[in-house]
mmCIF file of C-alpha atoms and ligand atoms in Angstrom:
data_model
loop_
_atom_site.group_PDB
_atom_site.id
_atom_site.type_symbol
_atom_site.label_atom_id
_atom_site.label_comp_id
_atom_site.label_asym_id
_atom_site.label_seq_id
_atom_site.Cartn_x
_atom_site.Cartn_y
_atom_site.Cartn_z
ATOM 1 C CA UNK A 1 18.030 -11.230 -12.232
ATOM 2 C CA UNK A 2 21.115 -9.017 -12.093
ATOM 3 C CA UNK A 3 20.826 -6.900 -8.942
ATOM 4 C CA UNK A 4 23.714 -4.632 -9.982
ATOM 5 C CA UNK A 5 21.916 -3.538 -13.129
ATOM 6 C CA UNK A 6 18.799 -2.854 -11.079
ATOM 7 C CA UNK A 7 20.683 -0.910 -8.411
ATOM 8 C CA UNK A 8 22.337 1.225 -11.057
ATOM 9 C CA UNK A 9 18.882 2.511 -12.025
ATOM 10 C CA UNK A 10 18.440 4.013 -8.526
ATOM 11 C CA UNK A 11 20.815 6.969 -8.161
ATOM 12 C CA UNK A 12 19.920 7.595 -4.503
ATOM 13 C CA UNK A 13 21.350 4.228 -3.442
ATOM 14 C CA UNK A 14 24.850 5.158 -4.552
ATOM 15 C CA UNK A 15 25.789 7.383 -1.635
ATOM 16 C CA UNK A 16 27.338 7.370 1.810
ATOM 17 C CA UNK A 17 25.649 8.538 4.987
ATOM 18 C CA UNK A 18 27.856 9.310 7.987
ATOM 19 C CA UNK A 19 30.711 8.071 5.796
ATOM 20 C CA UNK A 20 29.115 4.617 5.431
ATOM 21 C CA UNK A 21 27.512 3.167 2.285
ATOM 22 C CA UNK A 22 23.757 3.670 2.548
ATOM 23 C CA UNK A 23 21.789 0.497 3.266
ATOM 24 C CA UNK A 24 18.156 1.337 2.634
ATOM 25 C CA UNK A 25 15.859 -1.067 4.500
ATOM 26 C CA UNK A 26 12.864 1.248 4.930
ATOM 27 C CA UNK A 27 11.059 0.189 1.776
ATOM 28 C CA UNK A 28 7.733 -0.487 3.476
ATOM 29 C CA UNK A 29 7.596 3.239 4.284
ATOM 30 C CA UNK A 30 8.521 4.243 0.752
ATOM 31 C CA UNK A 31 10.609 2.708 -2.014
ATOM 32 C CA UNK A 32 13.298 4.598 -3.888
ATOM 33 C CA UNK A 33 12.658 5.735 -7.484
ATOM 34 C CA UNK A 34 14.427 4.537 -10.609
ATOM 35 C CA UNK A 35 15.915 7.128 -12.977
ATOM 36 C CA UNK A 36 13.117 6.422 -15.476
ATOM 37 C CA UNK A 37 10.505 7.679 -12.986
ATOM 38 C CA UNK A 38 12.612 10.738 -12.135
ATOM 39 C CA UNK A 39 13.061 11.424 -15.874
ATOM 40 C CA UNK A 40 9.302 11.221 -16.437
ATOM 41 C CA UNK A 41 8.685 13.843 -13.762
ATOM 42 C CA UNK A 42 11.306 16.136 -15.357
ATOM 43 C CA UNK A 43 9.973 15.527 -18.859
ATOM 44 C CA UNK A 44 6.434 16.306 -17.739
ATOM 45 C CA UNK A 45 7.392 19.691 -16.277
ATOM 46 C CA UNK A 46 9.868 20.485 -19.053
ATOM 47 C CA UNK A 47 7.653 19.646 -22.007
ATOM 48 C CA UNK A 48 4.086 18.734 -21.126
ATOM 49 C CA UNK A 49 2.775 20.594 -18.079
ATOM 50 C CA UNK A 50 -0.838 21.522 -18.601
ATOM 51 C CA UNK A 51 -4.166 21.114 -16.894
ATOM 52 C CA UNK A 52 -5.915 18.046 -18.243
ATOM 53 C CA UNK A 53 -9.374 17.308 -19.653
ATOM 54 C CA UNK A 54 -10.284 20.966 -20.235
ATOM 55 C CA UNK A 55 -7.912 22.936 -22.438
ATOM 56 C CA UNK A 56 -8.430 23.006 -26.192
ATOM 57 C CA UNK A 57 -4.712 23.207 -26.908
ATOM 58 C CA UNK A 58 -1.868 20.872 -27.798
ATOM 59 C CA UNK A 59 -0.266 20.505 -24.357
ATOM 60 C CA UNK A 60 -3.597 19.880 -22.642
ATOM 61 C CA UNK A 61 -4.428 17.231 -25.206
ATOM 62 C CA UNK A 62 -1.077 15.455 -24.843
ATOM 63 C CA UNK A 63 -1.115 15.584 -21.037
ATOM 64 C CA UNK A 64 -4.689 14.255 -20.988
ATOM 65 C CA UNK A 65 -3.754 11.432 -23.338
ATOM 66 C CA UNK A 66 -0.815 10.338 -21.164
ATOM 67 C CA UNK A 67 -2.892 10.639 -17.993
ATOM 68 C CA UNK A 68 -5.594 8.407 -19.466
ATOM 69 C CA UNK A 69 -2.962 5.996 -20.813
ATOM 70 C CA UNK A 70 -1.746 5.601 -17.243
ATOM 71 C CA UNK A 71 -5.271 4.743 -16.150
ATOM 72 C CA UNK A 72 -5.334 1.955 -18.749
ATOM 73 C CA UNK A 73 -1.864 0.793 -17.662
ATOM 74 C CA UNK A 74 -3.065 0.538 -14.053
ATOM 75 C CA UNK A 75 -6.186 -1.294 -15.218
ATOM 76 C CA UNK A 76 -4.033 -3.869 -16.992
ATOM 77 C CA UNK A 77 -1.509 -4.048 -14.144
ATOM 78 C CA UNK A 78 -4.165 -5.151 -11.630
ATOM 79 C CA UNK A 79 -6.435 -6.742 -14.247
ATOM 80 C CA UNK A 80 -9.497 -4.607 -13.570
ATOM 81 C CA UNK A 81 -12.447 -5.167 -15.900
ATOM 82 C CA UNK A 82 -12.788 -1.476 -16.881
ATOM 83 C CA UNK A 83 -10.457 1.516 -16.934
ATOM 84 C CA UNK A 84 -13.215 3.650 -15.376
ATOM 85 C CA UNK A 85 -12.914 1.469 -12.268
ATOM 86 C CA UNK A 86 -9.507 3.082 -11.670
ATOM 87 C CA UNK A 87 -9.665 6.342 -9.697
ATOM 88 C CA UNK A 88 -6.515 8.371 -9.062
ATOM 89 C CA UNK A 89 -6.078 9.658 -5.526
ATOM 90 C CA UNK A 90 -3.183 10.977 -3.432
ATOM 91 C CA UNK A 91 -2.434 7.551 -1.996
ATOM 92 C CA UNK A 92 -3.784 4.587 -0.050
ATOM 93 C CA UNK A 93 -4.930 6.798 2.798
ATOM 94 C CA UNK A 94 -7.019 8.993 0.530
ATOM 95 C CA UNK A 95 -8.338 5.952 -1.354
ATOM 96 C CA UNK A 96 -9.621 4.349 1.856
ATOM 97 C CA UNK A 97 -11.024 7.655 3.115
ATOM 98 C CA UNK A 98 -12.841 8.026 -0.195
ATOM 99 C CA UNK A 99 -14.487 4.608 0.110
ATOM 100 C CA UNK A 100 -15.228 4.941 3.836
ATOM 101 C CA UNK A 101 -16.868 8.344 3.316
ATOM 102 C CA UNK A 102 -18.731 7.618 0.100
ATOM 103 C CA UNK A 103 -19.672 3.958 0.640
ATOM 104 C CA UNK A 104 -20.432 4.855 4.262
ATOM 105 C CA UNK A 105 -22.796 7.639 3.271
ATOM 106 C CA UNK A 106 -24.613 5.376 0.817
ATOM 107 C CA UNK A 107 -24.682 2.033 2.621
ATOM 108 C CA UNK A 108 -23.985 2.485 6.361
ATOM 109 C CA UNK A 109 -26.904 3.058 8.700
ATOM 110 C CA UNK A 110 -27.561 3.188 12.426
ATOM 111 C CA UNK A 111 -26.704 -0.149 14.052
ATOM 112 C CA UNK A 112 -24.741 -1.468 11.048
ATOM 113 C CA UNK A 113 -21.295 -3.016 11.400
ATOM 114 C CA UNK A 114 -17.937 -2.654 9.645
ATOM 115 C CA UNK A 115 -15.356 -5.425 10.028
ATOM 116 C CA UNK A 116 -11.621 -4.656 10.010
ATOM 117 C CA UNK A 117 -8.716 -6.770 11.256
ATOM 118 C CA UNK A 118 -6.500 -6.269 14.290
ATOM 119 C CA UNK A 119 -3.460 -5.983 12.005
ATOM 120 C CA UNK A 120 -4.611 -2.949 10.014
ATOM 121 C CA UNK A 121 -2.599 0.195 9.419
ATOM 122 C CA UNK A 122 -4.292 3.165 11.095
ATOM 123 C CA UNK A 123 -5.275 4.237 7.552
ATOM 124 C CA UNK A 124 -7.644 1.279 7.391
ATOM 125 C CA UNK A 125 -9.051 1.826 10.888
ATOM 126 C CA UNK A 126 -9.585 5.537 11.452
ATOM 127 C CA UNK A 127 -11.525 6.323 8.224
ATOM 128 C CA UNK A 128 -13.944 3.539 9.193
ATOM 129 C CA UNK A 129 -14.221 4.847 12.742
ATOM 130 C CA UNK A 130 -15.084 8.270 11.330
ATOM 131 C CA UNK A 131 -17.677 6.741 8.990
ATOM 132 C CA UNK A 132 -19.158 4.679 11.830
ATOM 133 C CA UNK A 133 -19.348 7.746 14.047
ATOM 134 C CA UNK A 134 -21.166 9.704 11.332
ATOM 135 C CA UNK A 135 -23.637 6.937 10.539
ATOM 136 C CA UNK A 136 -24.107 5.421 14.010
ATOM 137 C CA UNK A 137 -22.453 2.148 13.007
ATOM 138 C CA UNK A 138 -19.974 -0.060 14.916
ATOM 139 C CA UNK A 139 -16.513 -1.454 14.211
ATOM 140 C CA UNK A 140 -15.841 -5.192 14.667
ATOM 141 C CA UNK A 141 -12.331 -6.642 14.697
ATOM 142 C CA UNK A 142 -10.892 -9.930 13.354
ATOM 143 C CA UNK A 143 -8.151 -11.114 15.751
ATOM 144 C CA UNK A 144 -4.842 -12.763 14.771
ATOM 145 C CA UNK A 145 -2.697 -15.391 16.491
ATOM 146 C CA UNK A 146 0.839 -15.177 17.928
ATOM 147 C CA UNK A 147 2.384 -15.943 14.546
ATOM 148 C CA UNK A 148 0.473 -13.077 12.940
ATOM 149 C CA UNK A 149 -2.174 -15.114 11.100
ATOM 150 C CA UNK A 150 -5.766 -13.888 10.896
ATOM 151 C CA UNK A 151 -8.426 -16.029 12.576
ATOM 152 C CA UNK A 152 -10.860 -16.756 9.743
ATOM 153 C CA UNK A 153 -13.174 -18.692 12.061
ATOM 154 C CA UNK A 154 -13.532 -15.521 14.091
ATOM 155 C CA UNK A 155 -14.282 -13.637 10.855
ATOM 156 C CA UNK A 156 -17.072 -16.125 10.061
ATOM 157 C CA UNK A 157 -18.473 -15.556 13.552
ATOM 158 C CA UNK A 158 -18.425 -11.760 13.154
ATOM 159 C CA UNK A 159 -20.427 -11.582 9.940
ATOM 160 C CA UNK A 160 -24.175 -11.122 10.244
ATOM 161 C CA UNK A 161 -27.082 -9.298 8.602
ATOM 162 C CA UNK A 162 -25.825 -5.969 9.999
ATOM 163 C CA UNK A 163 -22.328 -6.256 8.439
ATOM 164 C CA UNK A 164 -21.955 -3.840 5.509
ATOM 165 C CA UNK A 165 -18.278 -4.214 4.543
ATOM 166 C CA UNK A 166 -15.064 -6.076 5.445
ATOM 167 C CA UNK A 167 -11.853 -4.024 5.166
ATOM 168 C CA UNK A 168 -8.516 -5.853 5.460
ATOM 169 C CA UNK A 169 -4.964 -5.424 4.275
ATOM 170 C CA UNK A 170 -3.451 -7.728 1.675
ATOM 171 C CA UNK A 171 -0.088 -7.576 3.472
ATOM 172 C CA UNK A 172 0.572 -6.284 6.972
ATOM 173 C CA UNK A 173 3.151 -3.497 6.980
ATOM 174 C CA UNK A 174 4.354 -4.595 10.428
ATOM 175 C CA UNK A 175 4.095 -8.402 10.389
ATOM 176 C CA UNK A 176 4.594 -9.041 6.670
ATOM 177 C CA UNK A 177 1.682 -11.503 6.716
ATOM 178 C CA UNK A 178 0.073 -12.058 3.315
ATOM 179 C CA UNK A 179 -3.611 -12.437 4.105
ATOM 180 C CA UNK A 180 -5.726 -14.998 2.209
ATOM 181 C CA UNK A 181 -7.822 -12.413 0.392
ATOM 182 C CA UNK A 182 -9.567 -14.865 -1.947
ATOM 183 C CA UNK A 183 -10.750 -16.863 1.079
ATOM 184 C CA UNK A 184 -11.824 -13.741 2.962
ATOM 185 C CA UNK A 185 -13.723 -12.537 -0.104
ATOM 186 C CA UNK A 186 -15.473 -15.916 -0.454
ATOM 187 C CA UNK A 187 -16.529 -15.846 3.199
ATOM 188 C CA UNK A 188 -17.781 -12.235 2.984
ATOM 189 C CA UNK A 189 -19.466 -12.648 -0.400
ATOM 190 C CA UNK A 190 -21.338 -15.737 0.813
ATOM 191 C CA UNK A 191 -23.154 -13.223 3.060
ATOM 192 C CA UNK A 192 -23.420 -10.658 0.254
ATOM 193 C CA UNK A 193 -20.859 -8.397 1.976
ATOM 194 C CA UNK A 194 -18.307 -6.450 -0.121
ATOM 195 C CA UNK A 195 -14.580 -6.440 0.702
ATOM 196 C CA UNK A 196 -12.080 -3.579 0.580
ATOM 197 C CA UNK A 197 -8.418 -4.529 0.363
ATOM 198 C CA UNK A 198 -5.628 -2.219 1.503
ATOM 199 C CA UNK A 199 -2.956 -3.251 -0.988
ATOM 200 C CA UNK A 200 -0.326 -0.677 0.051
ATOM 201 C CA UNK A 201 2.192 -3.377 1.025
ATOM 202 C CA UNK A 202 1.288 -5.924 -1.631
ATOM 203 C CA UNK A 203 1.412 -4.068 -4.922
ATOM 204 C CA UNK A 204 5.216 -3.798 -5.175
ATOM 205 C CA UNK A 205 5.914 -7.380 -4.087
ATOM 206 C CA UNK A 206 3.821 -9.742 -6.208
ATOM 207 C CA UNK A 207 1.260 -9.806 -9.005
ATOM 208 C CA UNK A 208 -2.180 -8.515 -8.022
ATOM 209 C CA UNK A 209 -5.249 -9.535 -10.011
ATOM 210 C CA UNK A 210 -8.378 -7.902 -8.628
ATOM 211 C CA UNK A 211 -10.705 -10.151 -10.614
ATOM 212 C CA UNK A 212 -8.985 -13.279 -9.333
ATOM 213 C CA UNK A 213 -9.080 -11.916 -5.785
ATOM 214 C CA UNK A 214 -12.730 -11.053 -6.293
ATOM 215 C CA UNK A 215 -12.471 -7.987 -4.038
ATOM 216 C CA UNK A 216 -14.744 -4.970 -4.437
ATOM 217 C CA UNK A 217 -12.177 -2.255 -3.678
ATOM 218 C CA UNK A 218 -8.374 -2.317 -3.866
ATOM 219 C CA UNK A 219 -6.283 0.639 -2.682
ATOM 220 C CA UNK A 220 -2.578 1.392 -3.076
ATOM 221 C CA UNK A 221 0.059 4.139 -3.211
ATOM 222 C CA UNK A 222 2.438 4.946 -6.067
ATOM 223 C CA UNK A 223 5.330 5.800 -3.762
ATOM 224 C CA UNK A 224 5.518 2.283 -2.317
ATOM 225 C CA UNK A 225 5.899 0.752 -5.788
ATOM 226 C CA UNK A 226 8.869 2.773 -7.112
ATOM 227 C CA UNK A 227 6.600 5.642 -8.209
ATOM 228 C CA UNK A 228 6.311 9.238 -7.042
ATOM 229 C CA UNK A 229 4.685 10.454 -3.853
ATOM 230 C CA UNK A 230 1.367 12.207 -4.297
ATOM 231 C CA UNK A 231 -0.440 9.604 -6.374
ATOM 232 C CA UNK A 232 -2.424 6.530 -5.452
ATOM 233 C CA UNK A 233 -5.189 4.352 -6.780
ATOM 234 C CA UNK A 234 -8.656 3.387 -5.665
ATOM 235 C CA UNK A 235 -9.990 0.492 -7.704
ATOM 236 C CA UNK A 236 -13.691 -0.118 -7.194
ATOM 237 C CA UNK A 237 -16.167 -2.406 -8.884
ATOM 238 C CA UNK A 238 -18.321 -0.463 -11.333
ATOM 239 C CA UNK A 239 -21.635 -1.608 -9.830
ATOM 240 C CA UNK A 240 -20.682 -0.200 -6.429
ATOM 241 C CA UNK A 241 -18.992 2.981 -7.709
ATOM 242 C CA UNK A 242 -22.117 3.795 -9.727
ATOM 243 C CA UNK A 243 -24.206 3.721 -6.562
ATOM 244 C CA UNK A 244 -21.802 5.749 -4.428
ATOM 245 C CA UNK A 245 -21.994 9.556 -4.060
ATOM 246 C CA UNK A 246 -19.005 11.817 -4.876
ATOM 247 C CA UNK A 247 -16.336 12.097 -2.174
ATOM 248 C CA UNK A 248 -15.336 15.694 -2.899
ATOM 249 C CA UNK A 249 -17.114 18.382 -4.895
ATOM 250 C CA UNK A 250 -15.406 20.705 -7.349
ATOM 251 C CA UNK A 251 -14.238 21.039 -10.903
ATOM 252 C CA UNK A 252 -14.159 18.035 -13.235
ATOM 253 C CA UNK A 253 -16.518 15.837 -11.169
ATOM 254 C CA UNK A 254 -19.684 17.544 -12.441
ATOM 255 C CA UNK A 255 -21.851 17.356 -15.535
ATOM 256 C CA UNK A 256 -23.970 20.480 -14.934
ATOM 257 C CA UNK A 257 -24.005 22.985 -12.111
ATOM 258 C CA UNK A 258 -26.781 25.377 -11.223
ATOM 259 C CA UNK A 259 -27.524 26.818 -7.809
ATOM 260 C CA UNK A 260 -30.599 24.611 -7.608
ATOM 261 C CA UNK A 261 -29.030 21.316 -8.590
ATOM 262 C CA UNK A 262 -25.756 19.750 -9.704
ATOM 263 C CA UNK A 263 -25.491 16.561 -11.716
ATOM 264 C CA UNK A 264 -22.340 14.477 -11.528
ATOM 265 C CA UNK A 265 -19.875 13.368 -14.142
ATOM 266 C CA UNK A 266 -19.578 9.720 -15.125
ATOM 267 C CA UNK A 267 -17.006 7.281 -13.724
ATOM 268 C CA UNK A 268 -14.179 7.708 -12.944
ATOM 269 C CA UNK A 269 -14.385 11.525 -13.078
ATOM 270 C CA UNK A 270 -17.166 11.632 -10.466
ATOM 271 C CA UNK A 271 -14.441 10.764 -7.931
ATOM 272 C CA UNK A 272 -11.656 13.001 -9.269
ATOM 273 C CA UNK A 273 -12.548 16.541 -8.189
ATOM 274 C CA UNK A 274 -10.047 19.283 -8.933
ATOM 275 C CA UNK A 275 -6.663 19.267 -10.645
ATOM 276 C CA UNK A 276 -4.915 15.933 -10.118
ATOM 277 C CA UNK A 277 -1.160 15.352 -9.726
ATOM 278 C CA UNK A 278 -0.713 14.812 -13.460
ATOM 279 C CA UNK A 279 3.097 14.555 -13.426
ATOM 280 C CA UNK A 280 2.984 12.056 -10.558
ATOM 281 C CA UNK A 281 0.365 9.986 -12.369
ATOM 282 C CA UNK A 282 2.662 9.800 -15.414
ATOM 283 C CA UNK A 283 5.491 8.884 -13.026
ATOM 284 C CA UNK A 284 3.326 6.013 -11.781
ATOM 285 C CA UNK A 285 3.112 4.778 -15.358
ATOM 286 C CA UNK A 286 6.923 4.698 -15.494
ATOM 287 C CA UNK A 287 7.015 2.822 -12.193
ATOM 288 C CA UNK A 288 4.662 0.187 -13.604
ATOM 289 C CA UNK A 289 6.922 -0.098 -16.650
ATOM 290 C CA UNK A 290 9.926 -0.526 -14.361
ATOM 291 C CA UNK A 291 8.181 -3.350 -12.474
ATOM 292 C CA UNK A 292 7.066 -5.035 -15.693
ATOM 293 C CA UNK A 293 10.493 -4.774 -17.293
ATOM 294 C CA UNK A 294 12.142 -6.161 -14.163
ATOM 295 C CA UNK A 295 9.454 -8.814 -14.008
ATOM 296 C CA UNK A 296 6.990 -8.903 -11.111
ATOM 297 C CA UNK A 297 7.752 -12.599 -10.554
ATOM 298 C CA UNK A 298 11.493 -11.885 -10.516
ATOM 299 C CA UNK A 299 10.908 -9.190 -7.911
ATOM 300 C CA UNK A 300 8.859 -11.613 -5.788
ATOM 301 C CA UNK A 301 11.502 -14.350 -6.056
ATOM 302 C CA UNK A 302 14.412 -12.054 -5.209
ATOM 303 C CA UNK A 303 12.635 -10.572 -2.211
ATOM 304 C CA UNK A 304 11.608 -13.991 -0.900
ATOM 305 C CA UNK A 305 15.197 -15.241 -1.052
ATOM 306 C CA UNK A 306 16.385 -12.135 0.741
ATOM 307 C CA UNK A 307 13.673 -12.358 3.418
ATOM 308 C CA UNK A 308 14.374 -16.052 4.067
ATOM 309 C CA UNK A 309 18.092 -15.365 4.305
ATOM 310 C CA UNK A 310 17.635 -12.354 6.619
ATOM 311 C CA UNK A 311 15.179 -14.265 8.822
ATOM 312 C CA UNK A 312 17.575 -17.173 9.214
ATOM 313 C CA UNK A 313 20.525 -14.919 10.033
ATOM 314 C CA UNK A 314 18.573 -12.680 12.407
ATOM 315 C CA UNK A 315 17.289 -15.672 14.375
ATOM 316 C CA UNK A 316 20.898 -16.732 14.997
ATOM 317 C CA UNK A 317 21.402 -13.554 17.040
ATOM 318 C CA UNK A 318 20.994 -14.194 20.745
ATOM 319 C CA UNK A 319 17.685 -13.086 22.211
ATOM 320 C CA UNK A 320 16.374 -11.645 18.951
ATOM 321 C CA UNK A 321 12.623 -12.095 18.478
ATOM 322 C CA UNK A 322 10.766 -11.695 15.197
ATOM 323 C CA UNK A 323 7.133 -10.537 15.299
ATOM 324 C CA UNK A 324 5.196 -11.983 12.382
ATOM 325 C CA UNK A 325 6.055 -15.600 11.593
ATOM 326 C CA UNK A 326 3.257 -16.427 9.144
ATOM 327 C CA UNK A 327 4.129 -18.970 6.458
ATOM 328 C CA UNK A 328 2.784 -16.609 3.813
ATOM 329 C CA UNK A 329 4.909 -13.543 4.281
ATOM 330 C CA UNK A 330 6.526 -10.753 2.236
ATOM 331 C CA UNK A 331 9.718 -8.840 2.789
ATOM 332 C CA UNK A 332 9.007 -7.128 6.089
ATOM 333 C CA UNK A 333 10.800 -8.235 9.251
ATOM 334 C CA UNK A 334 9.831 -6.725 12.600
ATOM 335 C CA UNK A 335 12.070 -7.587 15.530
ATOM 336 C CA UNK A 336 13.325 -6.738 18.991
ATOM 337 C CA UNK A 337 16.708 -7.603 20.521
ATOM 338 C CA UNK A 338 16.959 -8.387 24.245
ATOM 339 C CA UNK A 339 15.385 -5.567 26.202
ATOM 340 C CA UNK A 340 16.781 -2.822 23.959
ATOM 341 C CA UNK A 341 14.299 -0.115 23.036
ATOM 342 C CA UNK A 342 13.568 -0.210 19.277
ATOM 343 C CA UNK A 343 14.302 3.483 18.976
ATOM 344 C CA UNK A 344 17.817 3.018 20.385
ATOM 345 C CA UNK A 345 18.490 0.136 17.991
ATOM 346 C CA UNK A 346 17.260 2.230 15.044
ATOM 347 C CA UNK A 347 19.358 5.232 16.031
ATOM 348 C CA UNK A 348 22.549 3.191 16.300
ATOM 349 C CA UNK A 349 21.866 1.379 13.025
ATOM 350 C CA UNK A 350 21.352 4.754 11.376
ATOM 351 C CA UNK A 351 24.806 5.878 12.491
ATOM 352 C CA UNK A 352 26.159 2.810 10.704
ATOM 353 C CA UNK A 353 24.417 3.852 7.491
ATOM 354 C CA UNK A 354 21.472 1.466 7.825
ATOM 355 C CA UNK A 355 17.987 2.922 7.406
ATOM 356 C CA UNK A 356 15.311 0.950 9.249
ATOM 357 C CA UNK A 357 12.054 2.086 10.812
ATOM 358 C CA UNK A 358 11.275 1.930 14.510
ATOM 359 C CA UNK A 359 8.088 2.414 16.481
ATOM 360 C CA UNK A 360 4.521 1.233 16.079
ATOM 361 C CA UNK A 361 4.490 1.632 12.264
ATOM 362 C CA UNK A 362 0.968 3.145 12.431
ATOM 363 C CA UNK A 363 -0.307 -0.178 13.795
ATOM 364 C CA UNK A 364 -0.742 0.484 17.508
ATOM 365 C CA UNK A 365 -3.282 -2.367 17.931
ATOM 366 C CA UNK A 366 -0.580 -4.842 16.815
ATOM 367 C CA UNK A 367 1.777 -3.514 19.494
ATOM 368 C CA UNK A 368 -1.001 -3.800 22.091
ATOM 369 C CA UNK A 369 -1.678 -7.377 20.967
ATOM 370 C CA UNK A 370 1.946 -8.323 21.742
ATOM 371 C CA UNK A 371 2.323 -5.952 24.697
ATOM 372 C CA UNK A 372 5.360 -4.166 23.223
ATOM 373 C CA UNK A 373 6.051 -0.466 22.589
ATOM 374 C CA UNK A 374 7.175 -0.969 19.015
ATOM 375 C CA UNK A 375 9.604 -2.909 16.862
ATOM 376 C CA UNK A 376 12.576 -2.384 14.607
ATOM 377 C CA UNK A 377 11.444 -3.028 11.055
ATOM 378 C CA UNK A 378 13.665 -3.925 8.123
ATOM 379 C CA UNK A 379 11.838 -4.120 4.809
ATOM 380 C CA UNK A 380 13.347 -5.105 1.485
ATOM 381 C CA UNK A 381 12.897 -4.141 -2.148
ATOM 382 C CA UNK A 382 14.151 -5.513 -5.436
ATOM 383 C CA UNK A 383 17.439 -3.559 -5.257
ATOM 384 C CA UNK A 384 18.511 -4.896 -1.840
ATOM 385 C CA UNK A 385 21.279 -7.482 -1.568
ATOM 386 C CA UNK A 386 22.526 -10.297 0.662
ATOM 387 C CA UNK A 387 25.614 -8.214 1.383
ATOM 388 C CA UNK A 388 23.376 -5.496 2.784
ATOM 389 C CA UNK A 389 21.666 -8.088 4.985
ATOM 390 C CA UNK A 390 25.108 -9.174 6.190
ATOM 391 C CA UNK A 391 25.893 -5.550 7.024
ATOM 392 C CA UNK A 392 22.687 -5.366 9.078
ATOM 393 C CA UNK A 393 23.495 -8.584 10.937
ATOM 394 C CA UNK A 394 27.046 -7.456 11.807
ATOM 395 C CA UNK A 395 25.709 -4.102 12.923
ATOM 396 C CA UNK A 396 23.124 -5.674 15.244
ATOM 397 C CA UNK A 397 25.721 -8.039 16.660
ATOM 398 C CA UNK A 398 27.913 -5.029 17.349
ATOM 399 C CA UNK A 399 25.294 -2.821 18.983
ATOM 400 C CA UNK A 400 23.255 -5.418 20.904
ATOM 401 C CA UNK A 401 25.791 -5.759 23.748
ATOM 402 C CA UNK A 402 25.922 -1.952 24.070
ATOM 403 C CA UNK A 403 22.168 -1.836 24.652
ATOM 404 C CA UNK A 404 21.880 -4.853 26.965
HETATM 405 N N1 LIG B 1 -1.813 0.814 4.565
HETATM 406 C C1 LIG B 1 -0.664 0.167 4.770
HETATM 407 C C2 LIG B 1 -0.674 -1.315 4.991
HETATM 408 C C3 LIG B 1 0.536 0.884 4.749
HETATM 409 O O1 LIG B 1 1.691 0.255 4.953
HETATM 410 C C4 LIG B 1 0.504 2.281 4.525
HETATM 411 C C5 LIG B 1 1.777 3.109 4.508
HETATM 412 N N2 LIG B 1 2.643 2.850 5.566
HETATM 413 C C6 LIG B 1 -0.725 2.895 4.304
HETATM 414 C C7 LIG B 1 -1.858 2.132 4.340
HETATM 415 C C8 LIG B 1 -0.840 4.355 4.030
HETATM 416 O O2 LIG B 1 -0.244 4.658 2.827
HETATM 417 P P1 LIG B 1 -0.042 6.191 2.368
HETATM 418 O O3 LIG B 1 0.666 6.861 3.518
HETATM 419 O O4 LIG B 1 0.805 6.092 1.162
HETATM 420 O O5 LIG B 1 -1.381 6.753 2.126
#
């Protein structure tokens, strides 16, 4: 894989900040967009903009066709059985809120339990807390060890006849751990319990096959996989989606409305109330094309090499500690140097042109588990290079003594 030809597709990378070449290592927060995605957004508003599914005119027909083509592209990308199992949302957060609210309303009752893990993003904790509060259910938590590996024995111990769903991330946005979803699904399904997977940090890094994983729900965001902000996906198994009530009411999700009674549209439209972000959905299609043309396996290989290299070099720095040392790991490295506050490290790196994230990364329970206020997080994408890692290492070596 030729990194130069990939980088040249991302215009934002070719710039200086504070007079220094930009090194973008905040990809877990959002990835940059290739020109093809930007062009799709422009083309949509220049030539195609129209509200979908309703208008009896040319533009509405074309926009609807491309919107539905994207649904089929997503279906193929994650190998879902049916295209109507793909629901467009605003992002992972909305996807999980949709499931927590709708599944919760249908299946959660007083005294029931929902299992999440201790390494979840707040987006896969709070919606379940809200659902539990509404239904009188309780949250149970799978712990993880010092290396950042989930305790599957503890998961086995937590499941019982009151457990209604297990919700875990595929990849931790703070630790980088790739969780053994197939195994978790097997454990949960042996008790007849469905599994929701937060795939926000997995989808851009390796191939995802929802049938092979066996999960019941899979949620992700377009903006973390080279696509636009404002669009995400909730994949759900047909049998469950059919039984779940609508999440929001409004246009498009209905069959018939009278003041006495409303009947709902079929899948997936039952879950897509109102005007969707059509341009962003088409942009997501371009992002999928970008990933397929680059090769998902090539992306995975490149990022693994970069992560291994960065890990090795970072660990050579005196008193640098990495949080998240699981064997199965993607391109996220959380660390602390000496007793420097992560915010100070991040601010100084920024002045050197290096964009990292600092803080709790919306995973406060992980910080509590380690007894730290936060970390510095460098996260890589397909366009990052070894030279950029070298720049990061030199920068840390330069600033660490200043912060000691
Ligand atoms: N889950 C995980 C693991 C994430 O990393 C993120 C984004 N940081 C989210 C959920 C939420 O994604 P979004 O903000 O795109 O809804």
